[in-house]
Amino acid sequence: MNSETPARAGRPRDLGKDQAVLVAARRLLAEVGYQQTTIAAIARLAEVNSPAIYRRWPTREALIEEAVHGTGGHPLPEASGDLRTDLATWVRIFLVRAARPAARAGVPGLLADSQSEEARQRLLAIGAPVRKAFQEMLDDAAARGEIPVEVDAMFLFDLLSGTTTMRGLTRGTEDEDHFVESLAGSLYVLAVHAGGAA
C-alpha cells in the first residue's frame, strides 16, 4: 500500500449543471408559477437528479432565492468613474431583474415562505457580493471627492433594491427610462448631501 497517495478530493461542482438548474428554476417560475416550481420539476427540466440539486441547495426556497436574487452568472457592472452614470446603470439592472417573470412569480412566494431568521441570513449571503460591489463603488466616489466619505452606502443600496423591486413587481419596465433617471438622480442627491443635515 502506497502511504504517499494523497487523499482523493471530492468531485468538484459542475458549474454548468448549477447554471442549468438556475435557468430551469427561472423558466418554471415564469411558466407555471411559484407553487409548481418544485425540485422534481426543476430536476426534470435541467436534466439532473434531485439529490444533485439538494447537494448544492439545502431547500427549494434556497434554490429559488438564488435563481431570483443571485447574479445569474452575469458580472457586476464596471464602474465608469462617474457616480451618477453608475447609479443609473445599477438602477436599470435591478429594475430589469425585478421585472422578469421569474422574479414577479418568485418574490411574493419567497416572502410568504421565508420568514425564519435562517432564511433571512441566507438571502443576505446571496446578496453579499452585490452589496460589497456597491459599497466599493461608493467608496471610490468618496475617494475621488465626488461624495462625502460618511455616505451610508447600505442605506442607499436598500433604497435602490427596495424601490426597484416594488416597481419591477408591480409595473414591470413601464416608463423605464424616466424611472431610471429619476431614481438614479435621487440616489445621487442623497449621496452628495450625505451628512449635510447633521
N, CA, C and O of each residue as an XYZ file, in Angstrom:
792
protein
N       0.849     -1.201      0.000
C       0.000      0.000      0.000
C       0.878      1.242      0.000
O       1.800      1.351      0.808
N       0.600      2.169     -0.893
C       1.413      3.374     -1.004
C       0.865      4.443     -0.074
O      -0.183      5.031     -0.340
N       1.593      4.695      1.040
C       1.120      5.671      2.022
C       1.269      7.098      1.525
O       0.767      8.027      2.158
N       1.957      7.290      0.392
C       2.157      8.630     -0.147
C       1.007      9.080     -1.042
O       0.949     10.243     -1.442
N       0.093      8.163     -1.358
C      -1.018      8.527     -2.235
C      -1.914      9.548     -1.541
O      -2.443      9.275     -0.464
N      -2.086     10.714     -2.145
C      -2.907     11.728     -1.484
C      -4.364     11.310     -1.413
O      -4.850     10.562     -2.262
N      -5.057     11.799     -0.395
C      -6.483     11.514     -0.276
C      -7.222     12.146     -1.448
O      -6.914     13.254     -1.886
N      -8.208     11.402     -1.939
C      -8.950     11.891     -3.102
C      -9.904     13.004     -2.704
O     -10.696     12.854     -1.774
N      -9.825     14.093     -3.397
C     -10.745     15.199     -3.108
C     -12.130     14.855     -3.650
O     -12.271     14.046     -4.567
N     -13.138     15.477     -3.070
C     -14.491     15.274     -3.587
C     -14.598     15.806     -5.004
O     -13.807     16.641     -5.443
N     -15.605     15.293     -5.706
C     -15.814     15.737     -7.084
C     -16.147     17.237     -7.099
O     -17.038     17.687     -6.379
N     -15.423     18.001     -7.926
C     -15.714     19.446     -7.970
C     -17.115     19.694     -8.515
O     -17.638     18.921     -9.317
N     -17.705     20.793     -8.058
C     -19.034     21.128     -8.509
C     -19.037     21.408    -10.002
O     -18.114     22.037    -10.520
N     -20.051     20.952    -10.684
C     -20.207     21.200    -12.115
C     -20.981     22.509    -12.276
O     -22.202     22.542    -12.123
N     -20.254     23.590    -12.589
C     -20.893     24.896    -12.687
C     -21.899     24.953    -13.830
O     -22.869     25.710    -13.781
N     -21.657     24.144    -14.858
C     -22.607     24.081    -15.963
C     -23.944     23.531    -15.507
O     -24.994     24.020    -15.924
N     -23.914     22.518    -14.652
C     -25.156     21.956    -14.124
C     -25.831     22.941    -13.179
O     -27.054     23.081    -13.184
N     -25.027     23.623    -12.368
C     -25.596     24.640    -11.477
C     -26.371     25.675    -12.279
O     -27.492     26.038    -11.924
N     -25.765     26.145    -13.361
C     -26.412     27.157    -14.182
C     -27.673     26.607    -14.841
O     -28.681     27.305    -14.948
N     -27.611     25.347    -15.283
C     -28.788     24.730    -15.899
C     -29.940     24.648    -14.903
O     -31.098     24.842    -15.273
N     -29.629     24.364    -13.651
C     -30.656     24.287    -12.608
C     -31.275     25.662    -12.374
O     -32.496     25.781    -12.274
N     -30.449     26.696    -12.288
C     -30.953     28.046    -12.056
C     -31.807     28.525    -13.233
O     -32.851     29.147    -13.038
N     -31.360     28.234    -14.438
C     -32.133     28.607    -15.633
C     -33.477     27.881    -15.632
O     -34.511     28.471    -15.944
N     -33.452     26.600    -15.281
C     -34.694     25.823    -15.237
C     -35.655     26.390    -14.190
O     -36.861     26.474    -14.419
N     -35.105     26.773    -13.048
C     -35.959     27.343    -11.997
C     -36.609     28.638    -12.471
O     -37.803     28.848    -12.257
N     -35.833     29.506    -13.112
C     -36.390     30.769    -13.593
C     -37.447     30.524    -14.682
O     -38.471     31.206    -14.726
N     -37.193     29.569    -15.535
C     -38.152     29.269    -16.604
C     -39.465     28.752    -16.023
O     -40.544     29.171    -16.443
N     -39.369     27.846    -15.060
C     -40.579     27.300    -14.457
C     -41.346     28.362    -13.686
O     -42.574     28.407    -13.759
N     -40.645     29.216    -12.950
C     -41.328     30.292    -12.242
C     -42.150     31.133    -13.213
O     -43.293     31.493    -12.931
N     -41.549     31.438    -14.360
C     -42.224     32.274    -15.354
C     -43.396     31.547    -16.004
O     -44.413     32.163    -16.321
N     -43.254     30.229    -16.204
C     -44.250     29.490    -16.968
C     -45.369     28.890    -16.125
O     -46.522     28.866    -16.557
N     -45.042     28.405    -14.923
C     -46.060     27.694    -14.142
C     -46.271     28.287    -12.754
O     -47.178     27.861    -12.039
N     -45.453     29.263    -12.355
C     -45.649     29.920    -11.075
C     -44.851     29.303     -9.940
O     -44.205     28.266    -10.094
N     -44.913     29.960     -8.813
C     -44.089     29.598     -7.660
C     -44.420     28.217     -7.103
O     -43.520     27.409     -6.875
N     -45.707     27.940     -6.881
C     -46.076     26.685     -6.234
C     -45.687     25.461     -7.067
O     -45.320     24.423     -6.516
N     -45.765     25.584     -8.378
C     -45.459     24.446     -9.246
C     -43.967     24.313     -9.562
O     -43.553     23.351    -10.209
N     -43.173     25.261     -9.113
C     -41.724     25.174     -9.340
C     -41.120     24.339     -8.221
O     -40.573     24.865     -7.252
N     -41.231     23.038     -8.377
C     -40.746     22.094     -7.378
C     -39.348     21.606     -7.750
O     -38.894     21.781     -8.880
N     -38.678     20.993     -6.780
C     -37.354     20.431     -7.055
C     -37.451     19.366     -8.143
O     -36.595     19.298     -9.026
N     -38.490     18.533     -8.082
C     -38.646     17.473     -9.089
C     -38.821     18.062    -10.485
O     -38.233     17.572    -11.450
N     -39.627     19.111    -10.590
C     -39.849     19.736    -11.896
C     -38.567     20.396    -12.403
O     -38.238     20.299    -13.585
N     -37.852     21.060    -11.511
C     -36.592     21.701    -11.899
C     -35.596     20.647    -12.364
O     -34.915     20.833    -13.372
N     -35.511     19.531    -11.624
C     -34.570     18.464    -11.973
C     -34.867     17.905    -13.361
O     -33.956     17.668    -14.154
N     -36.156     17.696    -13.645
C     -36.520     17.169    -14.972
C     -36.116     18.131    -16.080
O     -35.537     17.724    -17.087
N     -36.425     19.409    -15.888
C     -36.131     20.391    -16.934
C     -34.631     20.586    -17.117
O     -34.155     20.750    -18.240
N     -33.889     20.568    -16.014
C     -32.432     20.781    -16.085
C     -31.679     19.499    -16.441
O     -30.475     19.530    -16.694
N     -32.400     18.366    -16.460
C     -31.804     17.060    -16.766
C     -30.708     16.702    -15.766
O     -29.617     16.271    -16.138
N     -31.028     16.892    -14.492
C     -30.159     16.441    -13.396
C     -31.059     15.691    -12.413
O     -32.284     15.746    -12.519
N     -30.442     14.989    -11.452
C     -31.280     14.301    -10.475
C     -31.473     15.169     -9.231
O     -30.664     16.049     -8.936
N     -32.548     14.902     -8.519
C     -32.882     15.716     -7.347
C     -31.796     15.713     -6.279
O     -31.508     16.769     -5.716
N     -31.173     14.554     -5.972
C     -30.105     14.590     -4.964
C     -28.967     15.536     -5.331
O     -28.361     16.149     -4.451
N     -28.674     15.660     -6.621
C     -27.622     16.588     -7.055
C     -28.004     18.023     -6.739
O     -27.148     18.837     -6.392
N     -29.286     18.334     -6.858
C     -29.752     19.683     -6.526
C     -29.632     19.922     -5.030
O     -29.170     20.979     -4.601
N     -30.049     18.933     -4.229
C     -30.007     19.107     -2.778
C     -28.584     19.161     -2.233
O     -28.363     19.690     -1.143
N     -27.625     18.626     -2.965
C     -26.225     18.757     -2.529
C     -25.759     20.198     -2.651
O     -24.854     20.623     -1.932
N     -26.367     20.949     -3.551
C     -25.964     22.343     -3.774
C     -26.867     23.325     -3.030
O     -26.393     24.332     -2.504
N     -28.157     23.033     -2.988
C     -29.127     23.917     -2.320
C     -29.875     23.101     -1.278
O     -30.486     22.092     -1.631
N     -29.853     23.494     -0.011
C     -30.462     22.669      1.041
C     -31.976     22.599      0.974
O     -32.575     21.630      1.442
N     -32.606     23.624      0.391
C     -34.065     23.650      0.317
C     -34.502     24.224     -1.028
O     -33.727     24.860     -1.742
N     -35.762     23.978     -1.343
C     -36.360     24.569     -2.550
C     -36.285     26.087     -2.480
O     -35.966     26.747     -3.468
N     -36.583     26.641     -1.294
C     -36.570     28.090     -1.142
C     -35.174     28.668     -1.400
O     -35.040     29.723     -2.021
N     -34.143     27.974     -0.922
C     -32.773     28.446     -1.131
C     -32.434     28.485     -2.619
O     -31.781     29.418     -3.086
N     -32.878     27.473     -3.358
C     -32.634     27.436     -4.802
C     -33.381     28.571     -5.503
O     -32.809     29.270     -6.340
N     -34.652     28.753     -5.162
C     -35.426     29.805     -5.820
C     -34.869     31.181     -5.459
O     -34.841     32.076     -6.303
N     -34.425     31.358     -4.208
C     -33.819     32.633     -3.815
C     -32.613     32.954     -4.695
O     -32.459     34.086     -5.153
N     -31.760     31.959     -4.929
C     -30.586     32.217     -5.766
C     -30.989     32.460     -7.214
O     -30.406     33.307     -7.891
N     -31.988     31.716     -7.689
C     -32.442     31.906     -9.073
C     -32.991     33.316     -9.281
O     -32.776     33.924    -10.329
N     -33.698     33.830     -8.279
C     -34.334     35.142     -8.403
C     -33.388     36.278     -8.038
O     -33.336     37.292     -8.733
N     -32.633     36.112     -6.939
C     -31.849     37.215     -6.400
C     -30.352     37.142     -6.704
O     -29.639     38.128     -6.516
N     -29.872     36.001     -7.167
C     -28.441     35.882     -7.465
C     -28.057     36.647     -8.720
O     -28.908     37.219     -9.401
N     -26.773     36.648     -9.015
C     -26.298     37.421    -10.168
C     -26.662     36.769    -11.498
O     -26.577     37.401    -12.551
N     -27.069     35.499    -11.445
C     -27.459     34.829    -12.687
C     -26.291     34.563    -13.613
O     -26.468     34.371    -14.816
N     -25.085     34.552    -13.041
C     -23.903     34.300    -13.847
C     -23.396     35.513    -14.593
O     -22.406     35.422    -15.318
N     -24.056     36.652    -14.430
C     -23.646     37.871    -15.120
C     -22.702     38.680    -14.237
O     -22.941     38.791    -13.034
N     -21.644     39.245    -14.796
C     -20.733     40.059    -13.981
C     -21.420     41.344    -13.541
O     -22.322     41.849    -14.210
N     -20.976     41.857    -12.406
C     -21.492     43.144    -11.935
C     -20.969     44.248    -12.841
O     -19.906     44.094    -13.443
N     -21.695     45.362    -12.950
C     -21.258     46.426    -13.875
C     -19.924     47.034    -13.465
O     -19.637     47.198    -12.279
N     -19.128     47.358    -14.450
C     -17.852     48.032    -14.212
C     -18.118     49.507    -13.906
O     -18.963     50.140    -14.539
N     -17.394     50.036    -12.938
C     -17.542     51.457    -12.602
C     -17.011     52.319    -13.736
O     -15.981     52.005    -14.333
N     -17.715     53.406    -14.033
C     -17.314     54.296    -15.127
C     -16.430     55.439    -14.646
O     -15.773     56.102    -15.449
N     -16.414     55.666    -13.339
C     -15.693     56.817    -12.803
C     -16.600     58.023    -12.608
O     -16.163     59.072    -12.136
N     -17.876     57.863    -12.980
C     -18.863     58.924    -12.769
C     -20.026     58.313    -11.997
O     -20.750     57.474    -12.533
N     -20.213     58.722    -10.749
C     -21.190     58.057     -9.891
C     -22.610     58.180    -10.437
O     -23.375     57.218    -10.361
N     -22.973     59.305    -10.970
C     -24.335     59.489    -11.494
C     -24.629     58.476    -12.595
O     -25.709     57.886    -12.633
N     -23.669     58.278    -13.484
C     -23.812     57.293    -14.559
C     -23.894     55.882    -13.992
O     -24.717     55.073    -14.422
N     -23.029     55.598    -13.022
C     -23.007     54.251    -12.437
C     -24.307     53.930    -11.706
O     -24.802     52.806    -11.785
N     -24.854     54.898    -11.003
C     -26.111     54.663    -10.299
C     -27.236     54.346    -11.281
O     -28.072     53.483    -11.013
N     -27.258     55.043    -12.416
C     -28.276     54.759    -13.440
C     -28.123     53.332    -13.967
O     -29.118     52.650    -14.213
N     -26.892     52.885    -14.138
C     -26.648     51.517    -14.605
C     -27.179     50.509    -13.597
O     -27.841     49.542    -13.972
N     -26.890     50.732    -12.322
C     -27.362     49.823    -11.280
C     -28.888     49.829    -11.203
O     -29.502     48.768    -11.090
N     -29.496     50.990    -11.263
C     -30.962     51.065    -11.201
C     -31.571     50.267    -12.348
O     -32.512     49.502    -12.139
N     -31.048     50.438    -13.544
C     -31.612     49.736    -14.706
C     -31.472     48.224    -14.554
O     -32.414     47.480    -14.827
N     -30.309     47.775    -14.123
C     -30.098     46.331    -13.945
C     -31.064     45.768    -12.905
O     -31.689     44.731    -13.127
N     -31.181     46.458    -11.771
C     -32.068     45.981    -10.709
C     -33.530     45.980    -11.174
O     -34.282     45.050    -10.881
N     -33.915     47.014    -11.889
C     -35.300     47.095    -12.364
C     -35.608     45.958    -13.339
O     -36.626     45.279    -13.208
N     -34.734     45.759    -14.302
C     -34.967     44.719    -15.311
C     -35.046     43.346    -14.657
O     -35.879     42.520    -15.029
N     -34.168     43.107    -13.672
C     -34.197     41.806    -12.991
C     -35.487     41.638    -12.196
O     -36.074     40.556    -12.192
N     -35.933     42.698    -11.520
C     -37.159     42.614    -10.718
C     -38.396     42.464    -11.590
O     -39.407     41.922    -11.145
N     -38.323     42.941    -12.831
C     -39.465     42.886    -13.742
C     -39.562     41.563    -14.493
O     -40.563     41.303    -15.160
N     -38.535     40.727    -14.390
C     -38.577     39.448    -15.099
C     -39.734     38.595    -14.584
O     -40.056     38.650    -13.398
N     -40.356     37.815    -15.450
C     -41.459     36.958    -14.999
C     -41.071     36.054    -13.830
O     -41.895     35.799    -12.951
N     -39.838     35.569    -13.805
C     -39.409     34.691    -12.714
C     -39.434     35.424    -11.381
O     -39.870     34.864    -10.376
N     -38.974     36.662    -11.362
C     -38.987     37.437    -10.121
C     -40.413     37.780     -9.710
O     -40.754     37.717     -8.528
N     -41.239     38.139    -10.672
C     -42.611     38.535    -10.355
C     -43.408     37.356     -9.798
O     -44.352     37.551     -9.032
N     -43.035     36.147    -10.178
C     -43.682     34.958     -9.616
C     -43.014     34.520     -8.327
O     -43.679     34.068     -7.395
N     -41.685     34.657     -8.276
C     -40.938     34.095     -7.155
C     -40.903     34.937     -5.905
O     -40.980     34.395     -4.803
N     -40.790     36.249     -6.037
C     -40.606     37.100     -4.859
C     -41.786     37.023     -3.899
O     -41.564     36.835     -2.702
N     -43.029     37.158     -4.359
C     -44.146     37.045     -3.398
C     -44.177     35.697     -2.685
O     -44.447     35.637     -1.486
N     -43.901     34.619     -3.412
C     -43.883     33.296     -2.789
C     -42.778     33.163     -1.759
O     -42.985     32.594     -0.687
N     -41.611     33.685     -2.082
C     -40.495     33.627     -1.145
C     -40.783     34.436      0.111
O     -40.447     34.012      1.217
N     -41.402     35.597     -0.056
C     -41.741     36.414      1.109
C     -42.702     35.663      2.027
O     -42.609     35.776      3.250
N     -43.610     34.908      1.451
C     -44.572     34.150      2.250
C     -43.922     32.956      2.942
O     -44.282     32.616      4.069
N     -42.963     32.321      2.266
C     -42.381     31.074      2.777
C     -41.094     31.262      3.574
O     -40.679     30.345      4.283
N     -40.461     32.412      3.478
C     -39.129     32.589      4.077
C     -39.172     33.590      5.227
O     -38.622     34.687      5.128
N     -39.828     33.204      6.313
C     -39.968     34.103      7.447
C     -38.941     33.843      8.552
O     -38.845     34.632      9.491
N     -38.186     32.776      8.461
C     -37.256     32.420      9.533
C     -35.985     33.261      9.473
O     -35.651     33.840      8.439
N     -35.290     33.314     10.597
C     -34.006     34.020     10.647
C     -33.000     33.355      9.710
O     -32.189     34.032      9.079
N     -33.057     32.033      9.624
C     -32.160     31.302      8.720
C     -32.378     31.744      7.280
O     -31.415     31.942      6.539
N     -33.625     31.899      6.883
C     -33.935     32.334      5.520
C     -33.429     33.745      5.274
O     -32.907     34.042      4.199
N     -33.580     34.614      6.264
C     -33.096     35.991      6.100
C     -31.579     36.029      5.958
O     -31.039     36.773      5.139
N     -30.901     35.222      6.764
C     -29.443     35.191      6.682
C     -28.973     34.618      5.349
O     -27.963     35.055      4.797
N     -29.712     33.638      4.840
C     -29.359     33.042      3.545
C     -29.506     34.067      2.440
O     -28.667     34.138      1.542
N     -30.554     34.856      2.496
C     -30.780     35.882      1.487
C     -29.690     36.947      1.542
O     -29.223     37.416      0.505
N     -29.284     37.329      2.757
C     -28.200     38.292      2.903
C     -26.906     37.738      2.316
O     -26.136     38.471      1.695
N     -26.670     36.443      2.514
C     -25.444     35.833      1.989
C     -25.438     35.836      0.467
O     -24.401     36.078     -0.151
N     -26.604     35.564     -0.146
C     -26.693     35.583     -1.604
C     -26.369     36.973     -2.134
O     -25.690     37.113     -3.152
N     -26.859     38.005     -1.437
C     -26.660     39.369     -1.905
C     -25.352     40.002     -1.481
O     -25.052     41.124     -1.889
N     -24.558     39.302     -0.664
C     -23.333     39.906     -0.120
C     -22.362     40.407     -1.195
O     -21.856     41.521     -1.063
N     -22.079     39.639     -2.248
C     -21.140     40.143     -3.265
C     -21.651     41.414     -3.962
O     -20.864     42.291     -4.318
N     -22.967     41.504     -4.150
C     -23.546     42.683     -4.807
C     -23.443     43.889     -3.881
O     -23.090     44.984     -4.318
N     -23.752     43.689     -2.606
C     -23.632     44.778     -1.633
C     -22.188     45.261     -1.533
O     -21.928     46.461     -1.446
N     -21.266     44.321     -1.547
C     -19.851     44.678     -1.457
C     -19.433     45.527     -2.655
O     -18.721     46.520     -2.501
N     -19.877     45.134     -3.849
C     -19.526     45.895     -5.052
C     -20.131     47.292     -5.009
O     -19.493     48.257     -5.430
N     -21.354     47.409     -4.503
C     -21.989     48.724     -4.395
C     -21.226     49.594     -3.393
O     -20.981     50.773     -3.645
N     -20.856     49.005     -2.261
C     -20.075     49.733     -1.263
C     -18.765     50.237     -1.861
O     -18.377     51.384     -1.635
N     -18.085     49.384     -2.620
C     -16.804     49.774     -3.227
C     -16.993     50.897     -4.236
O     -16.150     51.787     -4.341
N     -18.100     50.861     -4.982
C     -18.367     51.933     -5.938
C     -18.533     53.268     -5.211
O     -18.001     54.286     -5.656
N     -19.269     53.269     -4.093
C     -19.451     54.494     -3.307
C     -18.136     54.922     -2.654
O     -17.843     56.115     -2.580
N     -17.351     53.970     -2.185
C     -16.046     54.291     -1.588
C     -15.129     54.961     -2.606
O     -14.420     55.915     -2.284
N     -15.150     54.450     -3.839
C     -14.318     55.046     -4.892
C     -14.782     56.467     -5.199
O     -13.959     57.358     -5.410
N     -16.105     56.683     -5.225
C     -16.630     58.025     -5.484
C     -16.228     58.977     -4.364
O     -15.919     60.141     -4.619
N     -16.230     58.485     -3.114
C     -15.802     59.310     -1.986
C     -14.315     59.625     -2.089
O     -13.891     60.743     -1.797
N     -13.524     58.639     -2.502
C     -12.078     58.853     -2.643
C     -11.767     59.883     -3.728
O     -10.761     60.587     -3.641
N     -12.628     59.977     -4.756
C     -12.459     60.983     -5.813
C     -12.945     62.358     -5.363
O     -12.721     63.351     -6.056
N     -13.605     62.424     -4.211
C     -14.153     63.686     -3.735
C     -15.514     64.001     -4.316
O     -16.006     65.121     -4.179
N     -16.131     63.014     -4.970
C     -17.427     63.249     -5.612
C     -18.554     63.299     -4.585
O     -19.526     64.035     -4.758
N     -18.422     62.514     -3.516
C     -19.412     62.482     -2.440
C     -18.679     62.475     -1.105
O     -17.484     62.183     -1.067
N     -19.366     62.790     -0.005
C     -18.712     62.764      1.306
C     -18.340     61.348      1.723
O     -18.975     60.382      1.301
N     -17.323     61.233      2.543
C     -16.887     59.901      2.990
C     -17.897     59.259      3.926
O     -17.903     58.037      4.072
N     -18.762     60.058      4.571
C     -19.692     59.496      5.550
C     -20.987     58.977      4.926
O     -21.920     58.636      5.654
N     -21.064     58.912      3.618
C     -22.274     58.403      2.976
C     -22.551     56.975      3.453
O     -21.640     56.154      3.565
N     -23.826     56.699      3.730
C     -24.249     55.364      4.183
C     -24.612     54.534      2.949
O     -25.745     54.572      2.470
N     -23.635     53.789      2.449
C     -23.823     53.043      1.200
C     -24.921     51.995      1.324
O     -25.670     51.774      0.373
N     -25.027     51.344      2.484
C     -26.028     50.288      2.626
C     -27.449     50.848      2.702
O     -28.399     50.191      2.277
N     -27.594     52.048      3.236
C     -28.908     52.705      3.208
C     -29.304     52.988      1.760
O     -30.440     52.737      1.359
N     -28.362     53.511      0.983
C     -28.653     53.779     -0.427
C     -28.932     52.489     -1.186
O     -29.794     52.449     -2.064
N     -28.191     51.427     -0.840
C     -28.415     50.139     -1.504
C     -29.820     49.627     -1.215
O     -30.499     49.123     -2.110
N     -30.255     49.756      0.033
C     -31.601     49.297      0.376
C     -32.669     50.108     -0.348
O     -33.690     49.557     -0.762
N     -32.445     51.412     -0.504
C     -33.373     52.232     -1.282
C     -33.405     51.763     -2.739
O     -34.476     51.623     -3.329
N     -32.247     51.527     -3.301
C     -32.140     51.041     -4.677
C     -32.872     49.713     -4.832
O     -33.695     49.544     -5.732
N     -32.559     48.773     -3.939
C     -33.123     47.433     -4.044
C     -34.630     47.421     -3.808
O     -35.383     46.820     -4.574
N     -35.058     48.086     -2.746
C     -36.482     48.072     -2.416
C     -37.337     48.775     -3.458
O     -38.403     48.287     -3.833
N     -36.863     49.924     -3.922
C     -37.653     50.700     -4.884
C     -37.750     49.995     -6.231
O     -38.821     49.948     -6.837
N     -36.630     49.447     -6.699
C     -36.668     48.751     -7.995
C     -37.474     47.462     -7.906
O     -38.155     47.086     -8.860
N     -37.398     46.778     -6.752
C     -38.179     45.550     -6.597
C     -39.666     45.854     -6.655
O     -40.410     45.194     -7.381
N     -40.098     46.843     -5.900
C     -41.534     47.184     -5.896
C     -41.989     47.642     -7.282
O     -43.054     47.245     -7.757
N     -41.183     48.469     -7.918
C     -41.558     48.964     -9.256
C     -41.590     47.814    -10.262
O     -42.531     47.696    -11.046
N     -40.560     46.967    -10.238
C     -40.497     45.859    -11.185
C     -41.633     44.878    -11.009
O     -42.190     44.388    -11.991
N     -41.988     44.582     -9.747
C     -43.048     43.620     -9.481
C     -44.422     44.153     -9.865
O     -45.276     43.401    -10.334
N     -44.631     45.444     -9.667
C     -45.970     45.997     -9.891
C     -46.179     46.588    -11.274
O     -47.284     46.532    -11.814
N     -45.113     47.161    -11.858
C     -45.291     47.844    -13.147
C     -44.310     47.391    -14.219
O     -44.314     47.925    -15.328
N     -43.481     46.423    -13.902
C     -42.528     45.933    -14.891
C     -41.570     47.029    -15.316
O     -41.092     47.798    -14.481
N     -41.290     47.105    -16.589
C     -40.376     48.121    -17.110
C     -41.125     49.281    -17.768
O     -40.571     49.995    -18.604
N     -42.373     49.456    -17.388
C     -43.166     50.571    -17.900
C     -42.449     51.899    -17.602
O     -42.025     52.142    -16.472
N     -42.322     52.742    -18.613
C     -41.687     54.054    -18.461
C     -40.291     53.920    -17.846
O     -39.897     54.690    -16.971
N     -39.564     52.920    -18.334
C     -38.275     52.542    -17.745
C     -37.270     53.685    -17.690
O     -36.666     53.926    -16.644
N     -37.083     54.390    -18.797
C     -36.043     55.419    -18.839
C     -36.301     56.532    -17.830
O     -35.381     56.992    -17.153
N     -37.548     56.959    -17.734
C     -37.880     58.025    -16.783
C     -37.644     57.551    -15.351
O     -37.094     58.285    -14.530
N     -38.063     56.319    -15.060
C     -37.869     55.780    -13.716
C     -36.386     55.684    -13.374
O     -35.969     56.074    -12.284
N     -35.594     55.167    -14.305
C     -34.146     55.016    -14.065
C     -33.514     56.371    -13.776
O     -32.760     56.519    -12.814
N     -33.821     57.351    -14.604
C     -33.233     58.673    -14.398
C     -33.689     59.297    -13.084
O     -32.894     59.927    -12.386
N     -34.949     59.128    -12.747
C     -35.481     59.721    -11.528
C     -34.865     59.089    -10.284
O     -34.436     59.796     -9.372
N     -34.821     57.767    -10.246
C     -34.282     57.102     -9.058
C     -32.772     57.305     -8.949
O     -32.258     57.566     -7.862
N     -32.065     57.186    -10.064
C     -30.615     57.405    -10.026
C     -30.303     58.827     -9.574
O     -29.381     59.043     -8.787
N     -31.075     59.803    -10.073
C     -30.863     61.191     -9.665
C     -31.118     61.387     -8.181
O     -30.371     62.102     -7.513
N     -32.166     60.760     -7.658
C     -32.481     60.874     -6.235
C     -31.385     60.246     -5.382
O     -30.971     60.826     -4.379
N     -30.915     59.068     -5.773
C     -29.835     58.415     -5.033
C     -28.567     59.263     -5.054
O     -27.850     59.360     -4.059
N     -28.307     59.870     -6.200
C     -27.111     60.702     -6.326
C     -27.194     61.920     -5.406
O     -26.217     62.266     -4.741
N     -28.349     62.563     -5.369
C     -28.530     63.727     -4.498
C     -28.343     63.325     -3.034
O     -27.683     64.032     -2.273
N     -28.924     62.196     -2.647
C     -28.762     61.716     -1.274
C     -27.296     61.449     -0.947
O     -26.835     61.754      0.153
N     -26.562     60.875     -1.910
C     -25.150     60.575     -1.684
C     -24.333     61.857     -1.569
O     -23.484     61.978     -0.686
N     -24.585     62.804     -2.452
C     -23.823     64.051     -2.462
C     -24.043     64.838     -1.180
O     -23.122     65.476     -0.669
N     -25.267     64.790     -0.661
C     -25.601     65.596      0.520
C     -25.575     64.781      1.807
O     -26.140     65.202      2.816
N     -24.928     63.623      1.784
C     -24.840     62.783      2.989
C     -24.188     63.579      4.113
O     -23.152     64.218      3.927
N     -24.811     63.525      5.267
C     -24.254     64.238      6.432
C     -24.581     65.701      6.462
O     -24.279     66.381      7.443
N     -25.202     66.215      5.394
C     -25.454     67.655      5.328
C     -26.513     68.133      6.298
O     -26.559     69.306      6.666
N     -27.379     67.189      6.712
C     -28.460     67.596      7.630
C     -28.064     67.465      9.089
O     -28.858     67.766      9.981
N     -26.836     67.015      9.337
C     -26.401     66.809     10.729
C     -26.245     68.147     11.411
O     -25.886     68.202     12.588
